[in-house]
Amino acid sequence: MREGERDAWRTLMGCAVERCSFGELALLYLVPRAATVVAKEDSVVWVIDRKNFKDILMKVSDEKIQEYVKYLSRVEILNSLLAAEKLQVAKALMEKHFSKNDVIITQGDPGTTFYILFEGDVAVSIDGDEKARLQASEERGTAQYFGERALLRNEPRAATVRVVSKDAKALALDKEAFDLLLGPLEDIMARKELPGGGGTKAVAPPAGGLHGGRDPSRPKILMSDLQKVGLLGAGGFGAVELWEHKATHETYAMKCISKGFIVKTGMQDSVITEKNILFMTNSDFIIRLYETYNSKQSIYFLMEPALGGELYSMYQRKGFYGSEKHAKFYTAGVLCAFDHLHERHIIYRDLKPENLLLNEKGHLKVTDMGLAKFVIGKTYTTCGTPDYFAPEVIASTGHTHAVDWKGISAVKFPPQLSPQCVDIIKAICQKEPADRLPMLTGGSKNIKSHAWYKGFNWDKFQDFTLEAPFLPKVKSKKDLANFSVHPDELPRFIEYVDDGSGWDKDFATC
């Protein structure tokens, strides 16, 4: 706002004066206005709409991608790539930041990652003797590359590369990501030698398949073998209920989503993706999916129950705000879940206390993969909970799994913090994605070894022998006491009329 004064009225929310801004969520996505703003006097307001805002930011992003393509064009072993393939690889490059004396690669280690140095100086050593120095400058547009043979085969590194400038920046791509994106480089190089060789390849699913299904060694659980126990939760999509197996008396969480709601909100692809993502995971820190079902009006996810309740509700009821002991334990669970997801090129994108559940032993489990996505490189979708958006999501410049680490700030940290706690939060929540603690050399181990976690037994934590700081009261496998929901909270029924598109035909596992 340039000049003048405006009120958000009826229930007065506040007064916007010169240099204030409002309506910023409209730049991210279509959402109903939360308040009415009325001019109290003649005013001049500067306005930008969503399309122009996104176009400006995407132009900046596109220019950076084209610069990456130029870097790739200088790499001899990538000469076999077509222009479209180089563009795909450029979009998949991950920016890494290093400090002086950081070792980027070590002689003798398995070679799995290719690097393009675009800022800073590094020394190349063999058997302890410095053999060369590589210098790069982002300002001058000069770049150096090393480790390119890692894209061909996993062979030991021939040299050690260490940062000798104050800091350095590099682009990185590992062999697994390259193979998923385009297929083995050896095949691409061979293709160039063949008459008529050419064409591009779509992103391939990971080993086992992006659409890899349920564990075939486990007996199927038919929906007819189950009976409803009660209600665990409700949302705009439908209900989450507790169901019991009639013969074994094991209990499960059943997420029921109205097909009418799915079609009305255009979520057909999203629910299929959620199913596929869940079947790609196999971690004790993530809610497991056992089966999926399909009926005339709804689809269903049969999942592992976590009867200790939501972390958010538990904090509200028990007042654990201020306890570093609790924050430490629960963020450790999130870290282990993210390690598992990121190894599989999955970005979670919706970390918040409401999506963290506790089992009967007080251990944390991440749930709700509705916004999770399999990604090689960056994705550009604006999604998540606005209160927890990372800067790069707002900027629409593309985001990687670094957004998940920024999201750890959504987990309940105490209001009065120890110096070590302040330090780890600042280190994780850096504005630049590549500067966040788990994105630096060492990855998530940087969090585990941080001073805030001094004395924390990670081995016991990961094998679930470390006692939880809070033990929920769960009397039986059918105890609903830790969930507070009323049937009146269920959404209005939306009838589904099959349009013949067949979007749901392969959804059910049995």
Tab-separated table of N, CA and C in Angstrom, residues 17-106:
chain	number	residue	atom	x	y	z
A	17	VAL	N	-1.925	0.442	7.100
A	17	VAL	CA	-1.492	1.806	6.808
A	17	VAL	C	-0.407	1.765	5.736
A	18	GLU	N	0.167	2.919	5.445
A	18	GLU	CA	1.176	3.013	4.393
A	18	GLU	C	2.295	1.994	4.583
A	19	ARG	N	2.653	1.323	3.487
A	19	ARG	CA	3.704	0.298	3.417
A	19	ARG	C	3.278	-1.060	3.977
A	20	CYS	N	2.029	-1.187	4.395
A	20	CYS	CA	1.524	-2.509	4.791
A	20	CYS	C	1.081	-3.265	3.537
A	21	SER	N	0.976	-4.573	3.651
A	21	SER	CA	0.496	-5.389	2.531
A	21	SER	C	-0.584	-6.331	3.044
A	22	PHE	N	-1.405	-6.809	2.136
A	22	PHE	CA	-2.450	-7.767	2.510
A	22	PHE	C	-2.849	-8.569	1.281
A	23	GLY	N	-3.500	-9.709	1.513
A	23	GLY	CA	-3.950	-10.562	0.412
A	23	GLY	C	-2.860	-11.400	-0.204
A	24	GLU	N	-1.755	-11.621	0.551
A	24	GLU	CA	-0.583	-12.281	-0.044
A	24	GLU	C	-0.822	-13.742	-0.416
A	25	LEU	N	-1.783	-14.407	0.247
A	25	LEU	CA	-2.029	-15.816	-0.097
A	25	LEU	C	-2.545	-15.963	-1.527
A	26	ALA	N	-3.162	-14.910	-2.054
A	26	ALA	CA	-3.665	-14.954	-3.429
A	26	ALA	C	-2.543	-15.130	-4.440
A	27	LEU	N	-1.311	-14.797	-4.062
A	27	LEU	CA	-0.172	-14.976	-4.963
A	27	LEU	C	0.214	-16.442	-5.092
A	28	LEU	N	-0.216	-17.253	-4.130
A	28	LEU	CA	0.190	-18.656	-4.103
A	28	LEU	C	-0.855	-19.563	-4.726
A	29	TYR	N	-2.110	-19.390	-4.346
A	29	TYR	CA	-3.157	-20.235	-4.919
A	29	TYR	C	-4.519	-19.606	-4.678
A	30	LEU	N	-5.524	-20.149	-5.369
A	30	LEU	CA	-6.887	-19.655	-5.262
A	30	LEU	C	-7.458	-20.050	-3.908
A	31	VAL	N	-7.810	-19.063	-3.102
A	31	VAL	CA	-8.339	-19.332	-1.770
A	31	VAL	C	-9.328	-18.221	-1.429
A	32	PRO	N	-10.459	-18.544	-0.776
A	32	PRO	CA	-11.417	-17.491	-0.405
A	32	PRO	C	-10.769	-16.448	0.501
A	33	ARG	N	-11.169	-15.203	0.325
A	33	ARG	CA	-10.642	-14.128	1.160
A	33	ARG	C	-11.055	-14.349	2.618
A	34	ALA	N	-10.113	-14.135	3.524
A	34	ALA	CA	-10.378	-14.341	4.947
A	34	ALA	C	-10.973	-13.102	5.597
A	35	ALA	N	-10.893	-11.952	4.929
A	35	ALA	CA	-11.394	-10.705	5.511
A	35	ALA	C	-11.777	-9.742	4.394
A	36	THR	N	-12.588	-8.750	4.750
A	36	THR	CA	-12.951	-7.680	3.828
A	36	THR	C	-12.135	-6.443	4.181
A	37	VAL	N	-11.576	-5.786	3.171
A	37	VAL	CA	-10.773	-4.582	3.392
A	37	VAL	C	-11.479	-3.401	2.729
A	38	VAL	N	-11.729	-2.352	3.507
A	38	VAL	CA	-12.452	-1.173	3.030
A	38	VAL	C	-11.589	0.068	3.229
A	39	ALA	N	-11.518	0.925	2.208
A	39	ALA	CA	-10.741	2.166	2.311
A	39	ALA	C	-11.449	3.153	3.232
A	40	LYS	N	-10.739	3.678	4.213
A	40	LYS	CA	-11.286	4.693	5.122
A	40	LYS	C	-11.101	6.098	4.555
A	41	GLU	N	-10.219	6.207	3.561
A	41	GLU	CA	-9.955	7.498	2.927
A	41	GLU	C	-9.432	7.223	1.528
A	42	ASP	N	-9.269	8.234	0.724
A	42	ASP	CA	-8.696	8.055	-0.615
A	42	ASP	C	-7.312	7.420	-0.483
A	43	SER	N	-7.093	6.342	-1.223
A	43	SER	CA	-5.851	5.578	-1.068
A	43	SER	C	-5.286	5.198	-2.424
A	44	VAL	N	-3.991	4.968	-2.463
A	44	VAL	CA	-3.312	4.435	-3.647
A	44	VAL	C	-2.712	3.092	-3.252
A	45	VAL	N	-3.054	2.052	-3.994
A	45	VAL	CA	-2.608	0.698	-3.657
A	45	VAL	C	-1.894	0.092	-4.860
A	46	TRP	N	-0.741	-0.503	-4.617
A	46	TRP	CA	-0.036	-1.241	-5.663
A	46	TRP	C	-0.524	-2.683	-5.653
A	47	VAL	N	-0.806	-3.210	-6.838
A	47	VAL	CA	-1.414	-4.535	-6.957
A	47	VAL	C	-0.597	-5.400	-7.909
A	48	ILE	N	-0.458	-6.684	-7.565
A	48	ILE	CA	0.099	-7.668	-8.506
A	48	ILE	C	-0.765	-8.918	-8.433
A	49	ASP	N	-1.107	-9.472	-9.577
A	49	ASP	CA	-1.936	-10.681	-9.571
A	49	ASP	C	-1.058	-11.931	-9.599
A	50	ARG	N	-1.712	-13.078	-9.367
A	50	ARG	CA	-0.978	-14.339	-9.234
A	50	ARG	C	-0.219	-14.692	-10.505
A	51	LYS	N	-0.853	-14.499	-11.670
A	51	LYS	CA	-0.214	-14.896	-12.926
A	51	LYS	C	1.084	-14.127	-13.157
A	52	ASN	N	1.033	-12.807	-13.007
A	52	ASN	CA	2.244	-12.011	-13.232
A	52	ASN	C	3.324	-12.321	-12.205
A	53	PHE	N	2.902	-12.529	-10.960
A	53	PHE	CA	3.849	-12.877	-9.897
A	53	PHE	C	4.584	-14.174	-10.238
A	54	LYS	N	3.808	-15.191	-10.635
A	54	LYS	CA	4.412	-16.490	-10.965
A	54	LYS	C	5.270	-16.391	-12.223
A	55	ASP	N	4.806	-15.634	-13.217
A	55	ASP	CA	5.565	-15.500	-14.465
A	55	ASP	C	6.943	-14.888	-14.220
A	56	ILE	N	6.989	-13.874	-13.362
A	56	ILE	CA	8.266	-13.214	-13.054
A	56	ILE	C	9.224	-14.196	-12.393
A	57	LEU	N	8.711	-14.939	-11.417
A	57	LEU	CA	9.566	-15.872	-10.685
A	57	LEU	C	10.014	-17.028	-11.569
A	58	MET	N	9.105	-17.524	-12.422
A	58	MET	CA	9.459	-18.630	-13.298
A	58	MET	C	10.500	-18.208	-14.325
A	59	LYS	N	10.462	-16.943	-14.744
A	59	LYS	CA	11.469	-16.455	-15.687
A	59	LYS	C	12.858	-16.549	-15.068
A	60	VAL	N	12.962	-16.148	-13.802
A	60	VAL	CA	14.244	-16.237	-13.093
A	60	VAL	C	14.692	-17.689	-13.003
A	61	SER	N	13.753	-18.582	-12.678
A	61	SER	CA	14.076	-20.003	-12.563
A	61	SER	C	14.516	-20.577	-13.903
A	62	ASP	N	13.816	-20.206	-14.983
A	62	ASP	CA	14.162	-20.707	-16.318
A	62	ASP	C	15.559	-20.249	-16.741
A	63	GLU	N	15.911	-19.020	-16.401
A	63	GLU	CA	17.242	-18.509	-16.742
A	63	GLU	C	18.328	-19.317	-16.041
A	64	LYS	N	18.067	-19.700	-14.798
A	64	LYS	CA	19.047	-20.494	-14.054
A	64	LYS	C	19.185	-21.884	-14.673
A	65	ILE	N	18.063	-22.481	-15.070
A	65	ILE	CA	18.098	-23.806	-15.700
A	65	ILE	C	18.905	-23.760	-16.998
A	66	GLN	N	18.724	-22.719	-17.784
A	66	GLN	CA	19.467	-22.596	-19.039
A	66	GLN	C	20.967	-22.456	-18.782
A	67	GLU	N	21.335	-21.796	-17.680
A	67	GLU	CA	22.746	-21.697	-17.303
A	67	GLU	C	23.288	-23.082	-16.965
A	68	TYR	N	22.479	-23.890	-16.280
A	68	TYR	CA	22.883	-25.264	-15.952
A	68	TYR	C	23.087	-26.089	-17.224
A	69	VAL	N	22.222	-25.883	-18.219
A	69	VAL	CA	22.355	-26.606	-19.492
A	69	VAL	C	23.703	-26.282	-20.135
A	70	LYS	N	24.118	-25.024	-20.062
A	70	LYS	CA	25.426	-24.633	-20.612
A	70	LYS	C	26.556	-25.368	-19.902
A	71	TYR	N	26.458	-25.488	-18.576
A	71	TYR	CA	27.477	-26.229	-17.827
A	71	TYR	C	27.548	-27.676	-18.316
A	72	LEU	N	26.375	-28.305	-18.486
A	72	LEU	CA	26.330	-29.711	-18.902
A	72	LEU	C	26.917	-29.898	-20.300
A	73	SER	N	26.778	-28.903	-21.144
A	73	SER	CA	27.281	-29.004	-22.520
A	73	SER	C	28.798	-29.092	-22.574
A	74	ARG	N	29.468	-28.713	-21.470
A	74	ARG	CA	30.935	-28.774	-21.432
A	74	ARG	C	31.446	-30.128	-20.940
A	75	VAL	N	30.543	-30.991	-20.503
A	75	VAL	CA	30.947	-32.295	-19.958
A	75	VAL	C	30.985	-33.304	-21.099
A	76	GLU	N	32.181	-33.786	-21.407
A	76	GLU	CA	32.384	-34.595	-22.613
A	76	GLU	C	31.519	-35.847	-22.639
A	77	ILE	N	31.434	-36.548	-21.515
A	77	ILE	CA	30.706	-37.821	-21.554
A	77	ILE	C	29.195	-37.619	-21.667
A	78	LEU	N	28.729	-36.359	-21.566
A	78	LEU	CA	27.300	-36.082	-21.728
A	78	LEU	C	26.966	-35.583	-23.130
A	79	ASN	N	27.952	-35.637	-24.037
A	79	ASN	CA	27.715	-35.176	-25.405
A	79	ASN	C	26.662	-36.014	-26.123
A	80	SER	N	26.430	-37.223	-25.627
A	80	SER	CA	25.437	-38.098	-26.260
A	80	SER	C	24.003	-37.670	-25.962
A	81	LEU	N	23.832	-36.801	-24.989
A	81	LEU	CA	22.481	-36.389	-24.612
A	81	LEU	C	21.885	-35.439	-25.641
A	82	LEU	N	20.611	-35.637	-25.921
A	82	LEU	CA	19.880	-34.701	-26.764
A	82	LEU	C	19.594	-33.429	-25.969
A	83	ALA	N	19.214	-32.369	-26.655
A	83	ALA	CA	18.941	-31.094	-25.980
A	83	ALA	C	17.851	-31.249	-24.922
A	84	ALA	N	16.801	-32.000	-25.257
A	84	ALA	CA	15.700	-32.194	-24.304
A	84	ALA	C	16.166	-32.978	-23.080
A	85	GLU	N	17.091	-33.919	-23.299
A	85	GLU	CA	17.611	-34.710	-22.182
A	85	GLU	C	18.497	-33.863	-21.272
A	86	LYS	N	19.296	-32.994	-21.881
A	86	LYS	CA	20.131	-32.096	-21.066
A	86	LYS	C	19.256	-31.183	-20.210
A	87	LEU	N	18.132	-30.770	-20.773
A	87	LEU	CA	17.207	-29.928	-20.013
A	87	LEU	C	16.647	-30.698	-18.822
A	88	GLN	N	16.308	-31.972	-19.032
A	88	GLN	CA	15.818	-32.802	-17.928
A	88	GLN	C	16.871	-32.954	-16.836
A	89	VAL	N	18.108	-33.205	-17.245
A	89	VAL	CA	19.197	-33.359	-16.279
A	89	VAL	C	19.430	-32.050	-15.533
A	90	ALA	N	19.382	-30.927	-16.247
A	90	ALA	CA	19.591	-29.616	-15.617
A	90	ALA	C	18.560	-29.373	-14.520
A	91	LYS	N	17.323	-29.778	-14.766
A	91	LYS	CA	16.263	-29.589	-13.769
A	91	LYS	C	16.443	-30.505	-12.560
A	92	ALA	N	17.204	-31.585	-12.746
A	92	ALA	CA	17.405	-32.550	-11.657
A	92	ALA	C	18.631	-32.246	-10.805
A	93	LEU	N	19.464	-31.299	-11.230
A	93	LEU	CA	20.680	-30.986	-10.473
A	93	LEU	C	20.339	-30.391	-9.112
A	94	MET	N	21.075	-30.821	-8.090
A	94	MET	CA	20.881	-30.331	-6.723
A	94	MET	C	22.018	-29.390	-6.360
A	95	GLU	N	21.679	-28.213	-5.850
A	95	GLU	CA	22.708	-27.262	-5.437
A	95	GLU	C	23.240	-27.635	-4.057
A	96	LYS	N	24.566	-27.687	-3.932
A	96	LYS	CA	25.230	-28.022	-2.670
A	96	LYS	C	26.172	-26.891	-2.277
A	97	HIS	N	26.202	-26.572	-0.989
A	97	HIS	CA	27.107	-25.539	-0.486
A	97	HIS	C	28.145	-26.167	0.437
A	98	PHE	N	29.381	-25.715	0.323
A	98	PHE	CA	30.485	-26.262	1.113
A	98	PHE	C	31.271	-25.124	1.765
A	99	SER	N	31.969	-25.460	2.850
A	99	SER	CA	32.844	-24.504	3.530
A	99	SER	C	34.296	-24.939	3.366
A	100	LYS	N	35.218	-24.037	3.705
A	100	LYS	CA	36.642	-24.330	3.568
A	100	LYS	C	37.002	-25.615	4.303
A	101	ASN	N	37.811	-26.450	3.645
A	101	ASN	CA	38.309	-27.742	4.139
A	101	ASN	C	37.277	-28.863	4.085
A	102	ASP	N	36.055	-28.576	3.627
A	102	ASP	CA	35.105	-29.668	3.404
A	102	ASP	C	35.636	-30.581	2.304
A	103	VAL	N	35.546	-31.885	2.525
A	103	VAL	CA	35.946	-32.860	1.505
A	103	VAL	C	34.704	-33.249	0.707
A	104	ILE	N	34.719	-32.956	-0.579
A	104	ILE	CA	33.560	-33.246	-1.426
A	104	ILE	C	33.554	-34.713	-1.839
A	105	ILE	N	34.702	-35.218	-2.304
A	105	ILE	CA	34.837	-36.654	-2.578
A	105	ILE	C	36.169	-37.128	-2.010
A	106	THR	N	36.225	-38.403	-1.652
A	106	THR	CA	37.422	-38.978	-1.032
A	106	THR	C	37.956	-40.116	-1.887
